[in-house]
PDB file of C-alpha atoms in Angstrom:
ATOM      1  CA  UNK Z 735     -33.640 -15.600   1.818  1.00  0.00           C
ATOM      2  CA  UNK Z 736     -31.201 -14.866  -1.078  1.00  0.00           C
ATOM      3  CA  UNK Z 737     -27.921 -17.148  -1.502  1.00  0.00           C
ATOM      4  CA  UNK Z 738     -24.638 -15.470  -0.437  1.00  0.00           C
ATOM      5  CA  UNK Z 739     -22.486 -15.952  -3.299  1.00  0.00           C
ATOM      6  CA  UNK Z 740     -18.895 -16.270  -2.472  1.00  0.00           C
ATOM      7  CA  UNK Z 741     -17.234 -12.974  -3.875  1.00  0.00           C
ATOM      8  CA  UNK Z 742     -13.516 -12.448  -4.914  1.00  0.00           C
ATOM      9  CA  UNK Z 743     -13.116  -8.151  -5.038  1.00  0.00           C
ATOM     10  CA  UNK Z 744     -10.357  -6.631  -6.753  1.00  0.00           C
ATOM     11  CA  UNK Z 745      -8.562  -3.577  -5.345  1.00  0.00           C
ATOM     12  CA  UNK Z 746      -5.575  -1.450  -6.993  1.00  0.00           C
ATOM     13  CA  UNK Z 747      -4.001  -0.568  -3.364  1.00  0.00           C
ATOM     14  CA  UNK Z 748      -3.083  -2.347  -0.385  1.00  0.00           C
ATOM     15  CA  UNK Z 749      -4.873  -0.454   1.446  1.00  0.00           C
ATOM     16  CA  UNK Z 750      -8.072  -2.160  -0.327  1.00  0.00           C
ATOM     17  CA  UNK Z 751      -9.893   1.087  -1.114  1.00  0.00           C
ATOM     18  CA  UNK Z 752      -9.696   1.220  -4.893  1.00  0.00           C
ATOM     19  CA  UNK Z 753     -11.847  -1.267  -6.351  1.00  0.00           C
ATOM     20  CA  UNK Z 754     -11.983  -2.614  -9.604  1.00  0.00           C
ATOM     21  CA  UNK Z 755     -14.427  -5.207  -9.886  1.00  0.00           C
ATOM     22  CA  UNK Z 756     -16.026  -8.421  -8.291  1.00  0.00           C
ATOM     23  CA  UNK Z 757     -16.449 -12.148  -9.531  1.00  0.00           C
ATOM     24  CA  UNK Z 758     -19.055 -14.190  -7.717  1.00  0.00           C
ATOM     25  CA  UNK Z 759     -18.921 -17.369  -7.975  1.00  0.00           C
ATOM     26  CA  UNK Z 760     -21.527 -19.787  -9.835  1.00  0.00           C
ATOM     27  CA  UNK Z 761     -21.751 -22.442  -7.629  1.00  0.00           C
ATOM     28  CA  UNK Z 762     -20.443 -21.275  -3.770  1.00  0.00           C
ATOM     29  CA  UNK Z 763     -17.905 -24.373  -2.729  1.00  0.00           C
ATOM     30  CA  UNK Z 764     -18.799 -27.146  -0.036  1.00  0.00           C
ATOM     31  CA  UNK Z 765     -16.193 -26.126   2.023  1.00  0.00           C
ATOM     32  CA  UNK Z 766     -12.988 -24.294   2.694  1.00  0.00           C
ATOM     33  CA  UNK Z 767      -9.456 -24.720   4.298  1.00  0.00           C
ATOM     34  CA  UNK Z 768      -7.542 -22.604   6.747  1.00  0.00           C
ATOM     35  CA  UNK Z 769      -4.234 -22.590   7.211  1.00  0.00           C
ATOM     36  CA  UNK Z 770      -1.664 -21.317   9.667  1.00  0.00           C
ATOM     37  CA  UNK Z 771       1.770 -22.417  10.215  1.00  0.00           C
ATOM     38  CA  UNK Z 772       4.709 -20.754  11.995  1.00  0.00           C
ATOM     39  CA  UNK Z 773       8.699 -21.187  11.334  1.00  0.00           C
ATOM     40  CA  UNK Z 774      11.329 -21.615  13.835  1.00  0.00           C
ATOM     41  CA  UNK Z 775      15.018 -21.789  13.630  1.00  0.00           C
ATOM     42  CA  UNK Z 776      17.532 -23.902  15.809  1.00  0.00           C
ATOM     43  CA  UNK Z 777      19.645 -21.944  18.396  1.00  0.00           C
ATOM     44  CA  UNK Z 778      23.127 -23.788  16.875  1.00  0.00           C
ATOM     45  CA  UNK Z 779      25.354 -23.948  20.366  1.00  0.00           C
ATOM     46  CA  UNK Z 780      27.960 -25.993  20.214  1.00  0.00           C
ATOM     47  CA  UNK Z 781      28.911 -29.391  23.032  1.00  0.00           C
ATOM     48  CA  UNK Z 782      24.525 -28.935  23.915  1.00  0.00           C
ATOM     49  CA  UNK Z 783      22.354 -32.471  24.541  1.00  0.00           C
ATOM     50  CA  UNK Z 784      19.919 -30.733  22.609  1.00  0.00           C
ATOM     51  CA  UNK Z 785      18.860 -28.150  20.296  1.00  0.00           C
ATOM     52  CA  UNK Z 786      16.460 -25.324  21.337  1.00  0.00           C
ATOM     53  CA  UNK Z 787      14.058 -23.626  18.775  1.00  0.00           C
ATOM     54  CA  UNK Z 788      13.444 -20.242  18.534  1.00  0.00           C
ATOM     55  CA  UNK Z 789      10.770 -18.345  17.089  1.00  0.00           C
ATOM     56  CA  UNK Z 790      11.641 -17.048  13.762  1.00  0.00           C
ATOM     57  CA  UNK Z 791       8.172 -15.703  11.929  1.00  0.00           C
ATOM     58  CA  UNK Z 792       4.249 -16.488  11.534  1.00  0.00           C
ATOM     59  CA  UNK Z 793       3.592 -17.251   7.806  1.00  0.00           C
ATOM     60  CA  UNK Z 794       1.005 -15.334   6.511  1.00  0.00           C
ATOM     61  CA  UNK Z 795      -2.680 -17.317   6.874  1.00  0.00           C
ATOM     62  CA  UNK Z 796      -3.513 -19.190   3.728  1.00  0.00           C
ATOM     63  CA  UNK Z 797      -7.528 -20.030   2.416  1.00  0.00           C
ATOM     64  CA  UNK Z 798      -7.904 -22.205  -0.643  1.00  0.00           C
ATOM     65  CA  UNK Z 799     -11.365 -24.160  -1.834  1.00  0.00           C
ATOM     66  CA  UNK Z 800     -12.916 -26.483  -4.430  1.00  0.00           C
ATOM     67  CA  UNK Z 801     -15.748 -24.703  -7.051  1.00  0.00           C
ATOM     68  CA  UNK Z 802     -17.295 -26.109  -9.902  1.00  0.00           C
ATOM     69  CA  UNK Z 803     -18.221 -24.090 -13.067  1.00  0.00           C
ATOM     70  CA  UNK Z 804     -20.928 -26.137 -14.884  1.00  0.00           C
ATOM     71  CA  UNK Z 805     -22.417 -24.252 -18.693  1.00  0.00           C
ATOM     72  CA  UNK Z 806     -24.628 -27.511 -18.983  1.00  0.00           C
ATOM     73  CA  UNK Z 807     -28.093 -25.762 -18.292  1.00  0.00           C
ATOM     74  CA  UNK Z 808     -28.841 -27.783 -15.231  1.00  0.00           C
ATOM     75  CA  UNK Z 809     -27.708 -24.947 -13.005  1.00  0.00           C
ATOM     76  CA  UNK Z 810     -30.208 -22.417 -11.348  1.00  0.00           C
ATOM     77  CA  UNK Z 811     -27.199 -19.778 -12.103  1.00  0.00           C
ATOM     78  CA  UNK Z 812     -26.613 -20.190 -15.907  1.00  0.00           C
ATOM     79  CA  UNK Z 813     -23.690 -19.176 -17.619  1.00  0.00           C
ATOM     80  CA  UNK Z 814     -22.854 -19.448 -21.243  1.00  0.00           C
ATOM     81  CA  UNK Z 815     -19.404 -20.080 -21.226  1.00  0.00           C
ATOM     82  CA  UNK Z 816     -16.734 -22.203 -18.977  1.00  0.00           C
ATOM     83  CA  UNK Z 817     -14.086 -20.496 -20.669  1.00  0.00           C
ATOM     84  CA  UNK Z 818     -15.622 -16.751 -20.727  1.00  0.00           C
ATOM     85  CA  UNK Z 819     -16.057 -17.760 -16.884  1.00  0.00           C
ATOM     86  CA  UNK Z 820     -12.361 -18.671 -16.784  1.00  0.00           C
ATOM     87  CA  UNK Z 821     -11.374 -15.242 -18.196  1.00  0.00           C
ATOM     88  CA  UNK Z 822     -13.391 -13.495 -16.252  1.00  0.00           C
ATOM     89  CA  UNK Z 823     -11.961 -15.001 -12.570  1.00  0.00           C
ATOM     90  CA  UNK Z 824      -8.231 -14.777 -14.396  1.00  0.00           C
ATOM     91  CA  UNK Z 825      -9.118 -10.683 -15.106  1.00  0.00           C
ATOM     92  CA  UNK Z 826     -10.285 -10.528 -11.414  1.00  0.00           C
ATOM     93  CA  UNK Z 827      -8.008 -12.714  -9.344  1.00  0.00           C
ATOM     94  CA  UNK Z 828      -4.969 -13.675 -11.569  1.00  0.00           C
ATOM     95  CA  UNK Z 829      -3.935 -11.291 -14.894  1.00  0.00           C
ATOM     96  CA  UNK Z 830      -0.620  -9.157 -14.329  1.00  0.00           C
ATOM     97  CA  UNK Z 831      -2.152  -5.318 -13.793  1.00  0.00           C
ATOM     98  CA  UNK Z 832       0.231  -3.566 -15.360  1.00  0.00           C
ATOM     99  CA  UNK Z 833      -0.884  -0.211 -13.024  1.00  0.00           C
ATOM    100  CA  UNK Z 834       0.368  -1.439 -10.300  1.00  0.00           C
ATOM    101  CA  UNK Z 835       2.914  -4.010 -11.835  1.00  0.00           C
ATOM    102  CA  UNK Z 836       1.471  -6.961 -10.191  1.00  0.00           C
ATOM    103  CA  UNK Z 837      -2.022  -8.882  -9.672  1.00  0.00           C
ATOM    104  CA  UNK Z 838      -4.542  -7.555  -8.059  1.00  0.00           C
ATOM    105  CA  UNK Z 839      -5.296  -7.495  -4.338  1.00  0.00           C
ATOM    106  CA  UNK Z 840      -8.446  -9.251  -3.270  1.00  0.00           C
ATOM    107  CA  UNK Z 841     -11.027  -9.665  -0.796  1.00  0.00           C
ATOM    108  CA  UNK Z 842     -12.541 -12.976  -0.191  1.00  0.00           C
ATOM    109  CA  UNK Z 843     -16.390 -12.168   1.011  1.00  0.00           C
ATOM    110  CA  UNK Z 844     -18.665 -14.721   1.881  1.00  0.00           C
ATOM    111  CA  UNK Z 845     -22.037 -13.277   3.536  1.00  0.00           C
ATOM    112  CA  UNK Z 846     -20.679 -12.435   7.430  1.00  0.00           C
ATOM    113  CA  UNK Z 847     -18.591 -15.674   7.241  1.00  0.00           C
ATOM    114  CA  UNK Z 848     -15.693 -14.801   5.869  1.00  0.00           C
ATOM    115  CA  UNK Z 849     -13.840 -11.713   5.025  1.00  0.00           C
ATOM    116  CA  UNK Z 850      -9.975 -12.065   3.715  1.00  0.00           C
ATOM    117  CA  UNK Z 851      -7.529  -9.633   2.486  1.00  0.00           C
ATOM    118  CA  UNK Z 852      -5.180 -11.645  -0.087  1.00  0.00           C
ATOM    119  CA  UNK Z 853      -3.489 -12.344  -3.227  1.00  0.00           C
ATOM    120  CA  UNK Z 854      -4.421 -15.454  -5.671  1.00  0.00           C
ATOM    121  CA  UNK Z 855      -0.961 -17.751  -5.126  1.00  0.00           C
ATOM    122  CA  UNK Z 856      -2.403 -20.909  -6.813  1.00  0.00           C
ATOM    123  CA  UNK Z 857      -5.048 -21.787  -9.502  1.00  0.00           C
ATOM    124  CA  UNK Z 858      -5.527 -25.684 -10.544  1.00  0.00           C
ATOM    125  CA  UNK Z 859      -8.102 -26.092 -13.370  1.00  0.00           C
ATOM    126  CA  UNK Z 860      -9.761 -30.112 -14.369  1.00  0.00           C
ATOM    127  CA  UNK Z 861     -12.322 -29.621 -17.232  1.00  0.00           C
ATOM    128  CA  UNK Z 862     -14.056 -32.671 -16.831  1.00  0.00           C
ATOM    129  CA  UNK Z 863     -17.125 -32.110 -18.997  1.00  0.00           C
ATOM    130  CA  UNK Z 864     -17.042 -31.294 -23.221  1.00  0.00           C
ATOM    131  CA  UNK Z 865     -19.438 -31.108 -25.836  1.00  0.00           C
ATOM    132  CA  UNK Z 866     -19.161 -33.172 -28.978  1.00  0.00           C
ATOM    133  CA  UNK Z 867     -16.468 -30.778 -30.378  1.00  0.00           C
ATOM    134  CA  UNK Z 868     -14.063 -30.363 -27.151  1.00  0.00           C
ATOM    135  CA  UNK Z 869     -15.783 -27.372 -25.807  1.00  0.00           C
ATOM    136  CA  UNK Z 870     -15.582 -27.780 -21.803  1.00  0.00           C
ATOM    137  CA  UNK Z 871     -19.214 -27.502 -20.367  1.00  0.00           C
ATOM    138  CA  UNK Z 872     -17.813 -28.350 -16.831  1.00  0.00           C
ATOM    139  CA  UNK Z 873     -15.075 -28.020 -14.782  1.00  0.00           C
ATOM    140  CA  UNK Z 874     -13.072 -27.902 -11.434  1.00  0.00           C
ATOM    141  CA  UNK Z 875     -11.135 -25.119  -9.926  1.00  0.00           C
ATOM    142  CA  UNK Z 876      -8.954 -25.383  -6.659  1.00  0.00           C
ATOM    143  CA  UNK Z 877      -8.283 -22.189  -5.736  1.00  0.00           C
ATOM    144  CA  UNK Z 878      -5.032 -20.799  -2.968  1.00  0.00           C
ATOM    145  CA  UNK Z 879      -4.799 -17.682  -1.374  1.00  0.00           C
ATOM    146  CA  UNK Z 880      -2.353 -16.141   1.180  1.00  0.00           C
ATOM    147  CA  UNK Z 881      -3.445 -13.362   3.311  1.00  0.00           C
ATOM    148  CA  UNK Z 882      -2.161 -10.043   2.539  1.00  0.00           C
ATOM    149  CA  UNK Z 883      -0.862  -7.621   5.740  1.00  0.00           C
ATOM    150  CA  UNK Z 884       0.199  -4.007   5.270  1.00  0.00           C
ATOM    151  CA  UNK Z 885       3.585  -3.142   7.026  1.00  0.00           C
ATOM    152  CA  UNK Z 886       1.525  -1.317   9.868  1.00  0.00           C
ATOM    153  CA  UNK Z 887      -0.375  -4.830  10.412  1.00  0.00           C
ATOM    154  CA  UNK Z 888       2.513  -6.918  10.357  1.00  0.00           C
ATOM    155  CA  UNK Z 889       3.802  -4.461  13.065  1.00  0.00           C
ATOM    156  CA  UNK Z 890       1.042  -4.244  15.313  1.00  0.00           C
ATOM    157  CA  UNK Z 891       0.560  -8.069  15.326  1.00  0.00           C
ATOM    158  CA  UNK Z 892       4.317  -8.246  15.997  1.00  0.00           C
ATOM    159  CA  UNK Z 893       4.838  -5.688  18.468  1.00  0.00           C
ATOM    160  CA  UNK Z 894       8.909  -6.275  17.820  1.00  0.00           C
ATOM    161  CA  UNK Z 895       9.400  -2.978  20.496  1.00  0.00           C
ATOM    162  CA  UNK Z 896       8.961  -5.078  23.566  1.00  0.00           C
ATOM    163  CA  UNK Z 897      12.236  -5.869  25.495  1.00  0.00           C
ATOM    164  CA  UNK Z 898      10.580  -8.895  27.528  1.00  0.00           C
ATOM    165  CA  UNK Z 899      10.286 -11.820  24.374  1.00  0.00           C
ATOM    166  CA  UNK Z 900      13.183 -13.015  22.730  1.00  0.00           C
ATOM    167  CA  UNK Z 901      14.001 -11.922  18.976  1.00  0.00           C
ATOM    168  CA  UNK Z 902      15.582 -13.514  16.457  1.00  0.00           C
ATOM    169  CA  UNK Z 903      17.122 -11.550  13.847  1.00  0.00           C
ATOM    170  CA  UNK Z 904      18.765 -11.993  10.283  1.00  0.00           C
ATOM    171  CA  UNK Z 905      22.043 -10.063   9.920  1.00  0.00           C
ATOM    172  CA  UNK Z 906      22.426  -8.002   6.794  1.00  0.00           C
ATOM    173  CA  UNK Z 907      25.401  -6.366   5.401  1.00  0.00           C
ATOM    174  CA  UNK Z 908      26.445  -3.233   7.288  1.00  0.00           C
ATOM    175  CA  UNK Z 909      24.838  -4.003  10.549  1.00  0.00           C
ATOM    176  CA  UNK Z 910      26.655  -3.902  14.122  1.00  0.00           C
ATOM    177  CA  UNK Z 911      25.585  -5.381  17.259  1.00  0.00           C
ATOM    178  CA  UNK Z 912      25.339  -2.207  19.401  1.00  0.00           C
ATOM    179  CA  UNK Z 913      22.665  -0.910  16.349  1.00  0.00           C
ATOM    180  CA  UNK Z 914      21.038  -4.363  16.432  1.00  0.00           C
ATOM    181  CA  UNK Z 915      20.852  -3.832  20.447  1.00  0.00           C
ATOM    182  CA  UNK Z 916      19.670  -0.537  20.131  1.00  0.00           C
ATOM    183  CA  UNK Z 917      17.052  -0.939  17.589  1.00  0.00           C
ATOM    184  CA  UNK Z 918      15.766  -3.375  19.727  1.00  0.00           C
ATOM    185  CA  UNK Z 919      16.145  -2.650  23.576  1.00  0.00           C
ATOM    186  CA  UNK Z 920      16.300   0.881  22.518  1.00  0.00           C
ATOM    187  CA  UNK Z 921      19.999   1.216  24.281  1.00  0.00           C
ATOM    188  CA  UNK Z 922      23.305  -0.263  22.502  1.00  0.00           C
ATOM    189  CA  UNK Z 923      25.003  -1.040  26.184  1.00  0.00           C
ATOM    190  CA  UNK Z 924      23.125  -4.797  25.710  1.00  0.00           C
ATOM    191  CA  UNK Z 925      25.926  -5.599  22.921  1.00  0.00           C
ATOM    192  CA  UNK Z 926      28.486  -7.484  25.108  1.00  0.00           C
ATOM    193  CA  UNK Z 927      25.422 -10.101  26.708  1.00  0.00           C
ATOM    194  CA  UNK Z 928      24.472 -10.258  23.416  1.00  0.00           C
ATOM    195  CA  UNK Z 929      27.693 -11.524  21.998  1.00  0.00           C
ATOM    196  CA  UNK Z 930      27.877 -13.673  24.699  1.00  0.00           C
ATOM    197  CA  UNK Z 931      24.224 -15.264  24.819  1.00  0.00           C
ATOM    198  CA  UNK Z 932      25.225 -16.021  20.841  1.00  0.00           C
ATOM    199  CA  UNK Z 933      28.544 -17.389  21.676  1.00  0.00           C
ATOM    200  CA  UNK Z 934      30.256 -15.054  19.081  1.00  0.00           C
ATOM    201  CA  UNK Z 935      33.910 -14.614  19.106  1.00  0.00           C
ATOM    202  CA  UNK Z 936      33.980 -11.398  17.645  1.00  0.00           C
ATOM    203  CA  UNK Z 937      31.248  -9.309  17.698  1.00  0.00           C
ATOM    204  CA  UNK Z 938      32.712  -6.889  15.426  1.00  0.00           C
ATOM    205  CA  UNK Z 939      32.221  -9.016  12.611  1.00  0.00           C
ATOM    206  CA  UNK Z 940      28.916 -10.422  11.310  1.00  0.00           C
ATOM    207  CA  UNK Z 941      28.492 -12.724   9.214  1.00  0.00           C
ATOM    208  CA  UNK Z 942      25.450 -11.605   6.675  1.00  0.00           C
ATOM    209  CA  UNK Z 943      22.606 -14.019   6.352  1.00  0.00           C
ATOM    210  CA  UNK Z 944      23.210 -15.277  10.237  1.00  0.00           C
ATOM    211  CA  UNK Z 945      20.656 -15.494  13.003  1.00  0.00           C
ATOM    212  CA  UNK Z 946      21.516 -13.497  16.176  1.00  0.00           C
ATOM    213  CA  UNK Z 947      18.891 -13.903  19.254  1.00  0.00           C
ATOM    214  CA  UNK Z 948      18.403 -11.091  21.418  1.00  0.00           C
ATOM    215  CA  UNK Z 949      17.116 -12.141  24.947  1.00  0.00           C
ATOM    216  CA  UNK Z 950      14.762 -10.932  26.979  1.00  0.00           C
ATOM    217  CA  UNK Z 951      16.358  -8.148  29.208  1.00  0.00           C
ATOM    218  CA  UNK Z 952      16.532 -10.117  32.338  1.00  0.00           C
ATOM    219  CA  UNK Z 953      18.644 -12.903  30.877  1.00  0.00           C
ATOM    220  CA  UNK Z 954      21.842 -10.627  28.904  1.00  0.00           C
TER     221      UNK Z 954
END
């Protein structure tokens, strides 16, 4: 049976349909880490015993991993160069493209394991092999990546329409409660159990770069 290499694809689009290329790793890593986290914010009332969180966003799921590049001649999978190898990943994973005015999108594949739509955030590099003459014949790369969801993803994991959950939202300059209420219970005649549920003492002005919570329908 033939060795699944772990495989980083470039794409040109989010929607991961123009490819560019592929690097497969030399040497597939002994393991990987996934991470999720979530944020919350503190509901600030005032004369409380306690504080009460309140769901603010899920962080995007991040993978990162250990590899080894080794040019020594000891590996089944020879390559000539660390630093050609270097290059190569970098062109892949981590160069500005200037098509699209940023890095590439990736793929992380790894035989029917592992499949992960993503950007390269972090790349740590410990050469700790050289030749007589400084040329690096091994080294150590940790690499971090952080899932990448298209605006219809993010949506359909959110599912934001539904009156029944509580919302938090950021104010921004120009918005009004009754548009804040009707974006989200799809009526504006919420505003005034809004307003109160936030303890705000005038609703017609708010404060940019606040956090108003929108309660479920049963409890304005």
């Amino acid at each position: 049976m033939t060795l699944k290499k772990l495989t980083i694809i470039a794409y040109a689009d989010p929607g991961f349909s123009d490819q560019l290329g592929e690097y497969a790793l030399q040497i597939n890593p002994e393991s990987y880490r996934q991470t999720h986290s979530t944020q919350y914010t503190d509901n600030d009332s005032t004369d409380t015993a306690g504080v009460t969180t309140k769901f603010y966003v899920s962080d995007p799921q991040k993978v990162s991993f250990d590899f080894y590049l080794d040019a020594t001649g000891v590996m089944e999978t020879a390559i000539a160069s660390v630093a050609a190898e270097i290059s190569k990943l970098k062109g892949i994973a981590y160069d500005y493209n200037g098509q699209i005015h940023a890095p590439n999108y990736l793929e992380l594949v790894w035989g029917n394991g592992v499949t992960f739509n993503c950007r390269l955030t972090s790349l740590d590099i410990d050469y700790t092999l050289f030749q007589t003459d400084g040329t690096p014949v091994r080294a150590k790369l940790s690499a971090g990546f952080e899932e990448y969801l298209s605006p219809q993803e993010i949506a359909q994991r959110a599912n934001k329409s539904s009156p029944d959950m509580t919302h938090a939202r950021v104010v921004h300059s120009g918005d009004t409660l009754p548009a804040m209420c009707n974006d989200i219970y799809g009526s504006s005649q919420y505003y005034l159990g809004v307003a109160q549920y936030n303890r705000l003492s005038n609703f017609r002005q708010l404060v940019p770069g606040s956090t108003l919570y929108f309660p479920p329908l049963a409890s304005t």
